[in-house]
Short mmCIF file of C-alpha atoms in Angstrom, two decimals:
data_model
loop_
_atom_site.label_atom_id
_atom_site.label_comp_id
_atom_site.label_asym_id
_atom_site.label_seq_id
_atom_site.Cartn_x
_atom_site.Cartn_y
_atom_site.Cartn_z
CA MET P 1 0.00 0.00 0.00
CA LEU P 2 1.05 3.63 -0.49
CA ILE P 3 1.16 6.09 2.40
CA SER P 4 2.30 9.71 2.65
CA VAL P 5 4.55 11.08 5.37
CA GLU P 6 5.06 14.82 5.79
CA ILE P 7 8.47 15.79 7.17
CA TYR P 8 9.00 19.29 8.53
CA GLY P 9 11.94 20.81 6.66
CA ALA P 10 13.77 22.11 9.74
CA LEU P 11 13.62 18.66 11.38
CA HIS P 12 15.00 17.06 8.23
CA ALA P 13 17.87 19.57 8.19
CA CYS P 14 18.57 18.80 11.84
CA CYS P 15 18.35 15.07 12.02
CA HIS P 16 17.49 13.12 8.88
CA GLU P 17 19.66 11.39 6.34
CA GLU P 18 19.59 11.79 2.59
CA PHE P 19 17.07 9.66 0.71
CA SER P 20 15.98 9.16 -2.92
CA VAL P 21 13.11 7.71 -4.92
CA GLY P 22 13.62 3.94 -5.01
CA ASP P 23 15.53 3.77 -1.70
CA GLN P 24 14.65 1.21 0.94
CA VAL P 25 14.17 2.98 4.28
CA SER P 26 12.99 2.08 7.77
CA TRP P 27 11.37 5.00 9.58
CA PRO P 28 9.78 5.16 13.06
CA LEU P 29 6.13 5.90 12.30
CA ALA P 30 2.86 6.30 14.17
CA GLN P 31 -0.55 5.91 12.53
CA VAL P 32 -2.83 8.52 14.08
CA ARG P 33 -6.37 9.86 13.74
CA ASN P 34 -6.84 13.55 14.55
CA SER P 35 -9.93 15.24 16.01
CA ARG P 36 -11.35 15.72 12.49
CA GLY P 37 -11.17 11.96 11.86
CA GLU P 38 -8.28 12.23 9.38
CA ILE P 39 -5.72 9.42 9.50
CA THR P 40 -2.08 10.36 8.95
CA PHE P 41 1.31 8.75 9.31
CA GLN P 42 3.73 10.71 11.49
CA LEU P 43 7.47 10.37 12.03
CA ASP P 44 8.45 9.93 15.65
CA ASP P 45 10.91 12.84 15.57
CA HIS P 46 12.66 13.70 18.83
CA GLY P 47 10.40 11.34 20.78
CA THR P 48 7.17 13.06 19.74
CA PHE P 49 5.10 10.13 20.98
CA ASP P 50 7.09 9.26 24.13
CA GLY P 51 4.74 8.87 27.07
CA THR P 52 1.58 9.38 24.98
CA GLY P 53 0.56 5.75 24.55
CA VAL P 54 0.65 6.11 20.77
CA PRO P 55 2.30 2.99 19.27
CA VAL P 56 5.36 3.57 17.07
CA ALA P 57 7.03 1.00 14.81
CA ALA P 58 10.11 0.98 12.58
CA VAL P 59 8.33 0.59 9.24
CA PRO P 60 10.34 -0.76 6.30
CA ALA P 61 9.37 1.00 3.07
CA ARG P 62 10.43 1.86 -0.46
CA VAL P 63 10.36 5.57 -1.37
CA ALA P 64 7.95 5.87 -4.31
CA ARG P 65 7.72 9.67 -4.70
CA ILE P 66 9.13 12.83 -3.10
CA GLN P 67 7.70 16.33 -3.23
CA TYR P 68 8.66 19.63 -1.62
CA ARG P 69 5.87 21.86 -0.32
CA ASP P 70 6.82 25.48 0.27
CA ARG P 71 4.88 28.59 1.18
CA VAL P 72 5.87 31.50 -1.07
CA ARG P 73 7.25 34.35 1.04
CA ALA P 74 6.89 38.05 0.25
CA GLY P 75 9.98 39.37 -1.49
CA HIS P 76 11.45 35.88 -1.96
CA THR P 77 13.90 36.05 -4.86
CA GLY P 78 12.84 33.92 -7.79
CA SER P 79 9.35 33.22 -6.49
CA SER P 80 6.74 32.97 -9.20
CA GLY P 81 3.68 33.22 -6.95
CA LEU P 82 1.92 35.42 -4.46
CA ALA P 83 3.02 35.58 -0.84
CA GLY P 84 1.21 32.87 1.13
CA GLU P 85 0.59 30.69 -1.92
CA VAL P 86 1.70 27.06 -1.56
CA ARG P 87 4.06 25.64 -4.19
CA VAL P 88 4.56 21.88 -4.61
CA GLN P 89 7.36 20.45 -6.74
CA ASP P 90 8.53 16.91 -7.44
CA THR P 91 12.09 15.86 -6.74
CA VAL P 92 13.99 12.57 -6.86
CA GLN P 93 16.40 13.12 -3.96
CA VAL P 94 16.45 14.89 -0.61
CA ARG P 95 19.89 15.78 0.63
CA ALA P 96 20.86 15.78 4.31
CA GLY P 97 22.34 18.70 6.13
CA THR P 98 21.70 22.11 7.55
CA ALA P 99 21.62 23.73 4.10
CA PHE P 100 18.20 22.13 3.47
CA ASP P 101 15.75 24.93 2.66
CA HIS P 102 12.17 23.69 2.14
CA ASP P 103 9.14 23.98 4.42
CA TRP P 104 7.94 20.39 4.06
CA ILE P 105 8.90 17.14 2.38
CA ILE P 106 6.07 14.84 1.34
CA ALA P 107 7.39 11.30 1.00
CA THR P 108 5.13 8.70 -0.58
CA LEU P 109 6.14 5.28 0.71
CA HIS P 110 5.26 1.79 -0.46
CA VAL P 111 4.74 -0.29 2.70
CA ASP P 112 3.35 -3.64 3.75
CA ALA P 113 0.16 -2.75 5.67
CA GLN P 114 1.00 -5.43 8.25
CA SER P 115 4.17 -3.53 9.23
CA LEU P 116 2.26 -0.41 10.31
CA PRO P 117 1.66 0.29 14.00
CA PRO P 118 -1.94 0.15 15.28
CA LEU P 119 -4.14 3.21 14.71
CA ALA P 120 -4.29 5.61 17.67
CA ASP P 121 -6.23 8.80 18.36
CA TRP P 122 -3.97 11.86 18.60
CA ASP P 123 -5.03 15.31 19.74
CA GLU P 124 -2.28 17.60 18.46
CA SER P 125 -3.57 20.49 20.56
CA ARG P 126 -2.84 18.51 23.72
CA HIS P 127 0.54 17.22 22.46
CA PRO P 128 2.19 19.94 20.33
#
């Protein structure tokens, strides 16, 4: 099955390794349902789910697609949109390191559904 994982750009710059389309990865993921009933897959960055009761599992996956999602900033050199507009672009590789400069990475992963942790309710307002 295919799932999407959104990775905050600053966290990637801080702590994540390079990855490319086609790579085999194993990421610590939680499968959560928010207060609106939406189910998402979240990385367990910096112990996000420690002490919350939300199950986390190291999920083996193959990277199927990578996109960058950026909010256009006023006065940003080379921007082709209005401030506040969201721009999404495909890429084939995400480099590691502090020079990383995108708001979000959207990684589409091919996973075996049986490797996913159990679904848990997650109220982000109570656990920022």
